[in-house]
Coordinates of C-alpha atoms in Angstrom, one line a residue:
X20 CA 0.0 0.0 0.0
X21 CA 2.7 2.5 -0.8
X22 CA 2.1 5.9 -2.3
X23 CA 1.8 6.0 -5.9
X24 CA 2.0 9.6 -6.3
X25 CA 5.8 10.8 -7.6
X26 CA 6.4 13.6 -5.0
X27 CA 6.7 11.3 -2.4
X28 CA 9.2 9.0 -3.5
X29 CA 11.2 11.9 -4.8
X30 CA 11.6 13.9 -1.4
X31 CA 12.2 10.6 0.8
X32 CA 14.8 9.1 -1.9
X33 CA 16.3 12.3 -2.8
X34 CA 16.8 13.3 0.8
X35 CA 18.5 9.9 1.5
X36 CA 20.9 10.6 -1.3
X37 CA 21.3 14.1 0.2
X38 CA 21.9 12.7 3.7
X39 CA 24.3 10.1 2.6
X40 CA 22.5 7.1 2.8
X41 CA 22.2 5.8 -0.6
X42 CA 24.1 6.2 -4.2
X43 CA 22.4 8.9 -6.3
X44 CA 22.0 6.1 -8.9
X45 CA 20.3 3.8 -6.6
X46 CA 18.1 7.4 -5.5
X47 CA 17.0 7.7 -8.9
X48 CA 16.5 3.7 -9.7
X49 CA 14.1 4.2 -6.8
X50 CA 12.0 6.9 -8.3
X51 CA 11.9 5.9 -11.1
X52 CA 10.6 2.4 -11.0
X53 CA 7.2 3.1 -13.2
X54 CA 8.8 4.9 -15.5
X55 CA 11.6 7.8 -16.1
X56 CA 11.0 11.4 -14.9
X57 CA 12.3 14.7 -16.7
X58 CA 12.8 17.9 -15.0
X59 CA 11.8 20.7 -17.6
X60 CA 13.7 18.9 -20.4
X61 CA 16.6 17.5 -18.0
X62 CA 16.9 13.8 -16.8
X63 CA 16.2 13.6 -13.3
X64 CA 19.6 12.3 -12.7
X65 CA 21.0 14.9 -14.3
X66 CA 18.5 17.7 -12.6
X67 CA 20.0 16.2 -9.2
X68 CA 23.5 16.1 -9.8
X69 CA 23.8 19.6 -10.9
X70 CA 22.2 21.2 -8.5
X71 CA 24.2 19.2 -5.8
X72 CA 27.3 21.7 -6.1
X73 CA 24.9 24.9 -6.1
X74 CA 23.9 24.0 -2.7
X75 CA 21.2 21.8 -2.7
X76 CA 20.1 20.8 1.1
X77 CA 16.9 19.4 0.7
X78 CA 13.6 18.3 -0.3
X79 CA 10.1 19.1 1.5
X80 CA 6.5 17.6 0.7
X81 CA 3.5 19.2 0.4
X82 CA 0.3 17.3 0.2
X83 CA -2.0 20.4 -0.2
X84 CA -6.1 20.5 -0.7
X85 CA -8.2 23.4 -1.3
X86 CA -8.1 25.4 1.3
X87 CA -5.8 23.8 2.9
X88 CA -2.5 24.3 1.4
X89 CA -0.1 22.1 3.3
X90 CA 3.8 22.2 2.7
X91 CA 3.9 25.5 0.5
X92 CA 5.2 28.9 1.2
X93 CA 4.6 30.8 -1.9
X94 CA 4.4 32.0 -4.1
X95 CA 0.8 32.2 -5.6
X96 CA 1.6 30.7 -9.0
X97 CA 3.3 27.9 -6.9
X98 CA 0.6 27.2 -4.4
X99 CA -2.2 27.1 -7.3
X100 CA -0.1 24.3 -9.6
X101 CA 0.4 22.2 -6.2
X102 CA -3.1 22.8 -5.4
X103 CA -4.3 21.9 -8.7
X104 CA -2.1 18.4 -8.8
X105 CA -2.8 18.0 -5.0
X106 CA 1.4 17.3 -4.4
X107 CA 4.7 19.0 -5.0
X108 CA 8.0 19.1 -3.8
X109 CA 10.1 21.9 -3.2
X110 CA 14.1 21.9 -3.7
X111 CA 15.7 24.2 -0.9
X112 CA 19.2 25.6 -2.2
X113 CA 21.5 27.9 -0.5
X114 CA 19.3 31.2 -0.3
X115 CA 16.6 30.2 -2.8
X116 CA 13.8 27.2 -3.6
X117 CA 12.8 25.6 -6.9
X118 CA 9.0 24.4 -6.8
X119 CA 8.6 21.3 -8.6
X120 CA 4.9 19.6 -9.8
X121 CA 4.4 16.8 -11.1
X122 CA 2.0 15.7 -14.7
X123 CA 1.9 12.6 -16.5
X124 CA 4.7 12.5 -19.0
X125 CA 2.8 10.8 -21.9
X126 CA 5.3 11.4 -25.0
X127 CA 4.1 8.2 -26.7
X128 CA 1.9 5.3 -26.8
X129 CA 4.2 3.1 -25.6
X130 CA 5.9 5.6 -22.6
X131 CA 4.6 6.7 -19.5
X132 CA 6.9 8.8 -17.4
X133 CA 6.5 11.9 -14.8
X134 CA 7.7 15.4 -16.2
X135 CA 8.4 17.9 -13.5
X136 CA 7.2 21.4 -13.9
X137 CA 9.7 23.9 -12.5
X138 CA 8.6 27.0 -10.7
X139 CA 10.0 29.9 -8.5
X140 CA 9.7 29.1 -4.7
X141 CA 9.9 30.6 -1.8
X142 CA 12.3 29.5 1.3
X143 CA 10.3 29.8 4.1
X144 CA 9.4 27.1 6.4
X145 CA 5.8 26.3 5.8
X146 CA 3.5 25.3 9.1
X147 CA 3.6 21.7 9.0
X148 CA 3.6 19.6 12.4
X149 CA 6.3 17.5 13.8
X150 CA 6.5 14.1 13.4
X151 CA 5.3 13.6 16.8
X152 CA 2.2 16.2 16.8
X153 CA 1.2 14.4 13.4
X154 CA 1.8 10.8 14.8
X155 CA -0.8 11.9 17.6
X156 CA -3.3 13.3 15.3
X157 CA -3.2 10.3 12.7
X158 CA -3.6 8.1 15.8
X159 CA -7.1 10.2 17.0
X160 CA -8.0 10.3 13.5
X161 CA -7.9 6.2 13.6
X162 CA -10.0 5.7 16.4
X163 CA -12.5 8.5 14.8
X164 CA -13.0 7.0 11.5
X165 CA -12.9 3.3 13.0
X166 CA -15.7 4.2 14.9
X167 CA -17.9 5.9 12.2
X168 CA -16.8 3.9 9.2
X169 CA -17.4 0.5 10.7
X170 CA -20.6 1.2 11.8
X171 CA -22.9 3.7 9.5
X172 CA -25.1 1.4 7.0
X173 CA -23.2 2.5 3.6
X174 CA -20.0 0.8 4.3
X175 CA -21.6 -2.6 5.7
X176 CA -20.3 -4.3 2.3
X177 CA -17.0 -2.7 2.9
X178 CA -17.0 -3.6 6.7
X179 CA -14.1 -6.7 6.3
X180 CA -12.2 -4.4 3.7
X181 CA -12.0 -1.6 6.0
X182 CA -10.7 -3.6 8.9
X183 CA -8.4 -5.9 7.2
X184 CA -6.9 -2.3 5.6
X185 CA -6.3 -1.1 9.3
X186 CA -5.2 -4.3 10.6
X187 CA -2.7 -5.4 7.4
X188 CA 0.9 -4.3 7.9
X189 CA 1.9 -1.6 5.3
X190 CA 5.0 -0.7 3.6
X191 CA 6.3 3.2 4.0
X192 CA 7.2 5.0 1.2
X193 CA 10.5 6.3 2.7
X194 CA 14.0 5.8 2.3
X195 CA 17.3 4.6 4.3
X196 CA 18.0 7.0 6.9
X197 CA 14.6 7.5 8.0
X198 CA 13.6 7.3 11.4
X199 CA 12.4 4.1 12.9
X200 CA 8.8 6.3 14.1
X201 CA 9.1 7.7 10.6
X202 CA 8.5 4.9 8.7
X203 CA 5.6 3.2 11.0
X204 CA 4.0 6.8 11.4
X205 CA 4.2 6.8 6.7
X206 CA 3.0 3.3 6.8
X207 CA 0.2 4.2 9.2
X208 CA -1.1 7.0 7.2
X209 CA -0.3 4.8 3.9
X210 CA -2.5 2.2 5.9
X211 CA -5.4 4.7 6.7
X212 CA -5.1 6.1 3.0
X213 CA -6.8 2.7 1.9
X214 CA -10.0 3.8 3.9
X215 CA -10.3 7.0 2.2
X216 CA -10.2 5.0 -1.0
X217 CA -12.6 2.5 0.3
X218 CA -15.2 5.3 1.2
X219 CA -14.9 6.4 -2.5
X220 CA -16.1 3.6 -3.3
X221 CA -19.5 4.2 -1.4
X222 CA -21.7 6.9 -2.4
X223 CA -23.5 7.0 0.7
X224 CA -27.2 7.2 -0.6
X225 CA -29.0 4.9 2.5
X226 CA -27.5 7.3 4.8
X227 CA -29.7 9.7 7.1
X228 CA -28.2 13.4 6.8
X229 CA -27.0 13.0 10.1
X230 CA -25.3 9.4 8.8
X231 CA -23.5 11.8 6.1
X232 CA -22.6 14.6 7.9
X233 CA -21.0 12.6 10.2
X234 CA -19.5 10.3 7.3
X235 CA -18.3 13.5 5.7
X236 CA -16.5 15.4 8.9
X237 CA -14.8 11.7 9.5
X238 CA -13.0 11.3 6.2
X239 CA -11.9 15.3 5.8
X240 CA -10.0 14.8 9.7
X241 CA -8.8 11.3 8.0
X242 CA -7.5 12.7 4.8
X243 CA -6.1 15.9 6.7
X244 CA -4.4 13.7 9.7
X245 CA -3.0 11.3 6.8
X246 CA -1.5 14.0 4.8
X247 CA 0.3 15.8 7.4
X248 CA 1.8 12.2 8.7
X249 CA 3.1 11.7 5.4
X250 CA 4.7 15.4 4.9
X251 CA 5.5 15.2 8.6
X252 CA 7.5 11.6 7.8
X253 CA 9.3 12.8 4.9
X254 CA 10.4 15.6 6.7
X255 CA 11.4 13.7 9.5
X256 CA 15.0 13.2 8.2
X257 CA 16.2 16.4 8.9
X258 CA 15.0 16.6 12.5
X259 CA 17.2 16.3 15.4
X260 CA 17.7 13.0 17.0
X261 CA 15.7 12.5 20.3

């Protein structure tokens, strides 16, 4: 149940790289295991490597929603493309930050690939919560949505799915040198993702309009408590050792 969308797996294996961890060639093998990415018109390889010597210290996720735009700074033009694709990364150099969102690179019938869209960024730290304030929320958010999505008539076909998803281990999405808390916090939200996609599935018609509301508060605090686990994990590599 890893995280299929392209941000991820660039910030947590280009941060390992970054950190010393792993080979930039074994970084980028990583990334690219559905298929190559381009950034603008430059290999990714290539993108990394030269930006290594201009400084290049980091990567961060943002996971952001309308309304809610988690993991970006600015500016404007920035925060609308990540909005719009619902994930970026952004590339933090010495004294400037490169924006980076991702679209389906579709060049030909027989490649699929991810091309990067570059854009200005600003440095700034953006408000995202620790890896222990997001572990906490994504572990009230559990019990919430266990509670409601286990019980309200709509999901009663998806009752076994919706359990086995929260009892079945789960892979994280992150790299070598990852906290041990970050990895089981990602694979927790990775784990909890799968309920979100599960409620998709149920249109929620037999409900009462109390059934619903209550249906529809419990997945926006699940998708917001499993977002910020996952920026909050990725980010987690650069935090001080406790």
């Amino acid at each position: 149940m890893r995280d299929r969308r392209p941000s991820p797996s660039l910030v947590a294996w280009a941060n390992a790289w970054l950190t010393g961890h792993t080979g930039l060639d074994q970084a980028v093998d990583a990334i690219e295991r559905s298929g190559p990415h381009v950034v603008g018109e430059v290999p990714l390889r290539a993108w990394l490597a030269g930006l290594r010597p201009s400084g290049l210290a980091g990567l961060r996720l943002a996971l952001p929603a309308p309304g809610d735009p988690l993991g970006l700074s600015g500016p404007p033009e920035f925060n609308t493309a990540a909005i719009e694709a619902g994930e970026a990364a952004v590339a933090v150099l010495d004294g400037t930050a490169v924006g980076l969102v991702p679209a389906a690179d579709l060049r030909g019938s027989s490649y699929t690939g991810t091309a990067w869209r570059v854009l200005p960024a600003r440095t700034e730290q953006p408000d995202v919560p620790s890896l222990a304030e997001a572990d906490r929320a994504l572990t009230a958010a559990m019990r919430e949505v266990t509670e409601i999505m286990t019980t309200i008539d709509d999901v009663n076909g998806q009752r076994s799915a919706v359990l086995k998803a929260l009892r079945d281990d789960a892979d994280s999405g992150l790299a070598p040198g990852y906290p041990a808390r970050a990895h089981r916090v990602d694979a927790q939200a990775c784990r909890l993702a799968m309920i979100l996609k599960l409620a998709d599935r149920t249109a929620g018609h037999t409900l009462t309009s109390r059934q619903a509301l209550a249906r529809a508060e419990a997945l926006a605090v699940l998708d917001r408590a499993v977002r910020r686990a996952h920026v909050a994990a990725h980010a987690a590599v650069f935090e001080p050792a406790r």
